[in-house]
């Protein structure tokens, strides 16, 4: 809830007569390390998007990164000696504005006084339009910065700065990048952090349950899913 308050996700307003509130729920998750060890508990406020009416969201399509694209990016990085980096954006879906009136019924303990409700100003996890709203926002920023989309899926982009390049693939809030110039990459993160709250993960060693071990000197990269296999078996 702290993230929602900090990002101004909603305003407490009078509930208009005859208007129903969209139910909400908390989503609980255990955050694990790359070795599968417990790190912390997470709770996320979500809207019951499954109860939305069509007029409340309209179009919802947002492109999704395929694992084959990730494999291709890693292959190019291996072949051309590019460094792999990773970062994520905090509160991804809470960054985008929405253009429809949605009144959210908050969970017990956070509910306002009678007659009041939470009117969403920003997108929220669970809303039908949330993925599309976020992708539209981040893609607009990247195109303005100078990135160009590769292919038709619009989830992988390339930035040229002289002899320096950055290849970047998007998967919701997780980003994997390949670059031949770490300074250009760091400047990109600095510029992006002006607009969004980032968490720099450094060299990419773990992405979407895949362990990545890169050997630039010998142009060799090993991908393993040991922890994922253990989790499935358990």
Short mmCIF file of C-alpha atoms in Angstrom, two decimals:
data_model
loop_
_atom_site.label_atom_id
_atom_site.label_comp_id
_atom_site.label_asym_id
_atom_site.label_seq_id
_atom_site.Cartn_x
_atom_site.Cartn_y
_atom_site.Cartn_z
CA UNK A 1 0.00 0.00 0.00
CA UNK A 2 2.96 2.29 0.65
CA UNK A 3 3.88 2.19 -3.04
CA UNK A 4 0.32 3.10 -4.01
CA UNK A 5 0.34 6.11 -1.69
CA UNK A 6 3.80 7.24 -2.86
CA UNK A 7 2.84 7.06 -6.53
CA UNK A 8 -0.55 8.75 -6.05
CA UNK A 9 -2.38 5.73 -7.41
CA UNK A 10 -5.77 6.89 -6.14
CA UNK A 11 -7.62 9.79 -4.54
CA UNK A 12 -10.17 9.45 -1.75
CA UNK A 13 -13.39 11.00 -3.06
CA UNK A 14 -17.15 10.88 -2.53
CA UNK A 15 -18.73 7.81 -4.09
CA UNK A 16 -21.07 9.05 -6.85
CA UNK A 17 -24.73 7.96 -6.49
CA UNK A 18 -25.55 4.75 -8.32
CA UNK A 19 -21.90 3.89 -8.99
CA UNK A 20 -20.55 0.52 -7.83
CA UNK A 21 -17.02 -0.04 -6.56
CA UNK A 22 -14.62 -2.52 -8.14
CA UNK A 23 -13.51 -5.05 -5.49
CA UNK A 24 -9.82 -5.38 -4.65
CA UNK A 25 -7.61 -8.06 -3.13
CA UNK A 26 -4.12 -8.52 -1.79
CA UNK A 27 -1.74 -10.82 -3.66
CA UNK A 28 0.89 -12.40 -1.44
CA UNK A 29 4.22 -13.68 -2.69
CA UNK A 30 7.49 -15.00 -1.29
CA UNK A 31 10.55 -13.40 -2.86
CA UNK A 32 13.40 -15.89 -3.25
CA UNK A 33 17.08 -15.43 -4.06
CA UNK A 34 18.75 -16.94 -7.13
CA UNK A 35 19.55 -19.97 -4.98
CA UNK A 36 15.93 -20.43 -3.98
CA UNK A 37 16.45 -19.06 -0.46
CA UNK A 38 13.80 -16.92 1.26
CA UNK A 39 14.40 -13.16 1.02
CA UNK A 40 11.16 -11.45 2.06
CA UNK A 41 7.37 -11.50 1.91
CA UNK A 42 5.57 -9.22 -0.53
CA UNK A 43 1.95 -8.03 -0.60
CA UNK A 44 0.48 -6.30 -3.64
CA UNK A 45 -2.86 -4.51 -3.91
CA UNK A 46 -4.74 -5.76 -6.98
CA UNK A 47 -8.03 -4.86 -8.59
CA UNK A 48 -10.56 -7.56 -9.46
CA UNK A 49 -10.24 -6.99 -13.18
CA UNK A 50 -12.29 -10.09 -13.86
CA UNK A 51 -15.32 -8.10 -12.63
CA UNK A 52 -14.76 -5.08 -14.91
CA UNK A 53 -17.22 -4.13 -17.63
CA UNK A 54 -15.98 -3.67 -21.19
CA UNK A 55 -16.66 0.09 -21.23
CA UNK A 56 -14.20 0.44 -18.35
CA UNK A 57 -11.19 -0.71 -20.36
CA UNK A 58 -11.69 -1.14 -24.14
CA UNK A 59 -8.52 -2.42 -25.84
CA UNK A 60 -6.22 -4.51 -23.67
CA UNK A 61 -3.58 -6.06 -25.97
CA UNK A 62 0.04 -5.74 -24.86
CA UNK A 63 2.89 -7.61 -26.60
CA UNK A 64 4.62 -10.35 -24.61
CA UNK A 65 8.27 -11.32 -24.72
CA UNK A 66 8.80 -14.89 -25.95
CA UNK A 67 11.60 -17.01 -24.53
CA UNK A 68 12.89 -17.51 -28.07
CA UNK A 69 13.57 -13.75 -28.20
CA UNK A 70 15.53 -13.94 -24.95
CA UNK A 71 17.56 -16.85 -26.36
CA UNK A 72 18.27 -14.85 -29.51
CA UNK A 73 19.40 -11.82 -27.50
CA UNK A 74 21.75 -13.97 -25.41
CA UNK A 75 23.06 -15.65 -28.57
CA UNK A 76 23.88 -12.27 -30.15
CA UNK A 77 25.55 -11.13 -26.93
CA UNK A 78 27.66 -14.30 -26.90
CA UNK A 79 28.62 -14.08 -30.57
CA UNK A 80 29.58 -10.39 -30.52
CA UNK A 81 31.00 -10.21 -27.00
CA UNK A 82 28.28 -7.99 -25.54
CA UNK A 83 27.84 -7.63 -21.78
CA UNK A 84 24.49 -8.70 -20.32
CA UNK A 85 22.83 -6.50 -17.69
CA UNK A 86 19.50 -6.53 -15.90
CA UNK A 87 17.30 -3.98 -14.14
CA UNK A 88 13.69 -3.70 -13.08
CA UNK A 89 11.26 -0.85 -12.62
CA UNK A 90 9.49 -0.56 -9.28
CA UNK A 91 5.67 -0.50 -9.22
CA UNK A 92 5.49 -0.96 -12.98
CA UNK A 93 1.73 -0.88 -13.53
CA UNK A 94 1.33 2.00 -11.06
CA UNK A 95 3.29 4.34 -13.36
CA UNK A 96 0.71 4.66 -16.14
CA UNK A 97 -2.33 6.93 -16.01
CA UNK A 98 -5.83 5.68 -16.86
CA UNK A 99 -8.49 7.63 -18.73
CA UNK A 100 -11.63 5.99 -17.30
CA UNK A 101 -13.42 6.47 -13.98
CA UNK A 102 -12.79 3.45 -11.77
CA UNK A 103 -13.74 3.43 -8.10
CA UNK A 104 -11.92 0.82 -6.03
CA UNK A 105 -13.16 -0.79 -2.84
CA UNK A 106 -10.09 -0.97 -0.63
CA UNK A 107 -9.30 -3.84 1.69
CA UNK A 108 -10.34 -3.81 5.39
CA UNK A 109 -7.96 -1.68 7.41
CA UNK A 110 -7.47 0.73 4.52
CA UNK A 111 -11.06 1.63 3.72
CA UNK A 112 -12.01 5.32 3.98
CA UNK A 113 -14.95 6.62 5.97
CA UNK A 114 -18.51 5.72 4.85
CA UNK A 115 -19.57 7.43 1.64
CA UNK A 116 -15.97 7.74 0.47
CA UNK A 117 -14.07 5.60 -2.04
CA UNK A 118 -10.75 5.34 -3.85
CA UNK A 119 -10.86 6.80 -7.37
CA UNK A 120 -7.97 5.45 -9.43
CA UNK A 121 -5.61 7.99 -11.01
CA UNK A 122 -3.06 5.39 -12.06
CA UNK A 123 -3.26 1.90 -13.42
CA UNK A 124 -3.25 -0.95 -10.93
CA UNK A 125 -2.30 -4.61 -10.97
CA UNK A 126 -5.28 -6.72 -11.97
CA UNK A 127 -6.96 -4.13 -14.21
CA UNK A 128 -7.69 -5.42 -17.70
CA UNK A 129 -6.02 -2.37 -19.28
CA UNK A 130 -2.96 -2.32 -17.00
CA UNK A 131 -0.47 -4.22 -19.26
CA UNK A 132 -1.37 -2.15 -22.33
CA UNK A 133 -1.21 1.14 -20.42
CA UNK A 134 2.25 0.31 -19.06
CA UNK A 135 3.67 -0.90 -22.38
CA UNK A 136 2.36 2.19 -24.17
CA UNK A 137 4.03 4.43 -21.57
CA UNK A 138 7.47 2.74 -21.55
CA UNK A 139 7.53 2.33 -25.33
CA UNK A 140 6.76 6.04 -25.80
CA UNK A 141 9.66 6.96 -23.50
CA UNK A 142 12.09 4.62 -25.24
CA UNK A 143 11.21 5.84 -28.72
CA UNK A 144 11.68 9.43 -27.57
CA UNK A 145 15.08 8.50 -26.09
CA UNK A 146 16.24 7.10 -29.43
CA UNK A 147 15.51 3.38 -29.24
CA UNK A 148 14.10 1.68 -32.32
CA UNK A 149 11.93 -1.46 -32.20
CA UNK A 150 13.31 -4.67 -33.72
CA UNK A 151 10.76 -6.86 -35.46
CA UNK A 152 6.99 -6.70 -35.21
CA UNK A 153 6.52 -7.74 -31.57
CA UNK A 154 7.74 -4.37 -30.18
CA UNK A 155 9.28 -5.89 -27.07
CA UNK A 156 12.92 -5.71 -28.21
CA UNK A 157 14.61 -2.41 -28.99
CA UNK A 158 18.03 -1.16 -30.12
CA UNK A 159 19.83 2.09 -29.31
CA UNK A 160 22.81 3.36 -31.31
CA UNK A 161 25.25 5.92 -29.90
CA UNK A 162 28.10 6.06 -32.39
CA UNK A 163 29.92 2.73 -32.08
CA UNK A 164 28.02 1.91 -28.89
CA UNK A 165 24.80 -0.14 -28.94
CA UNK A 166 22.22 -1.33 -26.45
CA UNK A 167 19.84 -4.20 -27.17
CA UNK A 168 16.96 -4.30 -24.70
CA UNK A 169 14.08 -6.73 -24.26
CA UNK A 170 11.02 -5.99 -22.11
CA UNK A 171 9.15 -8.43 -19.90
CA UNK A 172 6.69 -6.42 -17.76
CA UNK A 173 9.00 -4.92 -15.10
CA UNK A 174 12.12 -7.01 -15.82
CA UNK A 175 14.60 -5.82 -18.43
CA UNK A 176 17.53 -7.65 -19.96
CA UNK A 177 20.11 -5.63 -21.89
CA UNK A 178 23.11 -6.45 -24.06
CA UNK A 179 25.69 -3.73 -24.72
CA UNK A 180 29.28 -3.18 -25.81
CA UNK A 181 29.63 0.00 -23.73
CA UNK A 182 28.92 -0.06 -20.01
CA UNK A 183 29.22 3.74 -19.71
CA UNK A 184 26.47 4.30 -22.27
CA UNK A 185 24.33 1.74 -20.46
CA UNK A 186 24.87 3.48 -17.10
CA UNK A 187 23.91 6.83 -18.63
CA UNK A 188 20.77 5.25 -20.04
CA UNK A 189 19.82 3.97 -16.58
CA UNK A 190 20.51 7.39 -15.08
CA UNK A 191 18.24 9.07 -17.62
CA UNK A 192 15.52 6.44 -17.20
CA UNK A 193 15.62 6.79 -13.40
CA UNK A 194 14.52 10.42 -13.76
CA UNK A 195 11.13 9.16 -14.97
CA UNK A 196 10.86 5.79 -13.22
CA UNK A 197 12.11 4.27 -9.97
CA UNK A 198 14.70 1.63 -10.90
CA UNK A 199 16.53 -1.24 -9.28
CA UNK A 200 19.85 -1.91 -11.01
CA UNK A 201 20.59 -5.64 -10.86
CA UNK A 202 24.04 -5.36 -12.42
CA UNK A 203 25.33 -8.16 -14.62
CA UNK A 204 22.52 -10.51 -15.62
CA UNK A 205 22.95 -13.82 -13.81
CA UNK A 206 19.31 -14.83 -13.33
CA UNK A 207 16.42 -14.00 -15.64
CA UNK A 208 12.92 -15.51 -15.62
CA UNK A 209 14.05 -18.60 -13.70
CA UNK A 210 17.05 -19.12 -15.99
CA UNK A 211 20.60 -19.05 -14.59
CA UNK A 212 22.94 -17.21 -16.98
CA UNK A 213 26.71 -17.69 -16.79
CA UNK A 214 28.53 -15.56 -19.34
CA UNK A 215 32.18 -16.08 -20.31
CA UNK A 216 33.07 -13.11 -22.53
CA UNK A 217 36.71 -14.10 -22.97
CA UNK A 218 35.80 -17.44 -24.56
CA UNK A 219 32.50 -16.23 -26.11
CA UNK A 220 30.56 -18.85 -24.21
CA UNK A 221 27.27 -18.58 -22.26
CA UNK A 222 25.65 -21.34 -20.20
CA UNK A 223 21.92 -21.39 -19.44
CA UNK A 224 20.56 -23.65 -16.70
CA UNK A 225 17.18 -24.09 -14.97
CA UNK A 226 18.21 -26.20 -11.99
CA UNK A 227 16.26 -24.19 -9.41
CA UNK A 228 13.17 -24.07 -11.62
CA UNK A 229 13.28 -27.88 -12.04
CA UNK A 230 13.57 -28.31 -8.27
CA UNK A 231 10.58 -26.04 -7.67
CA UNK A 232 8.47 -27.99 -10.18
CA UNK A 233 9.40 -31.32 -8.58
CA UNK A 234 8.62 -30.03 -5.10
#
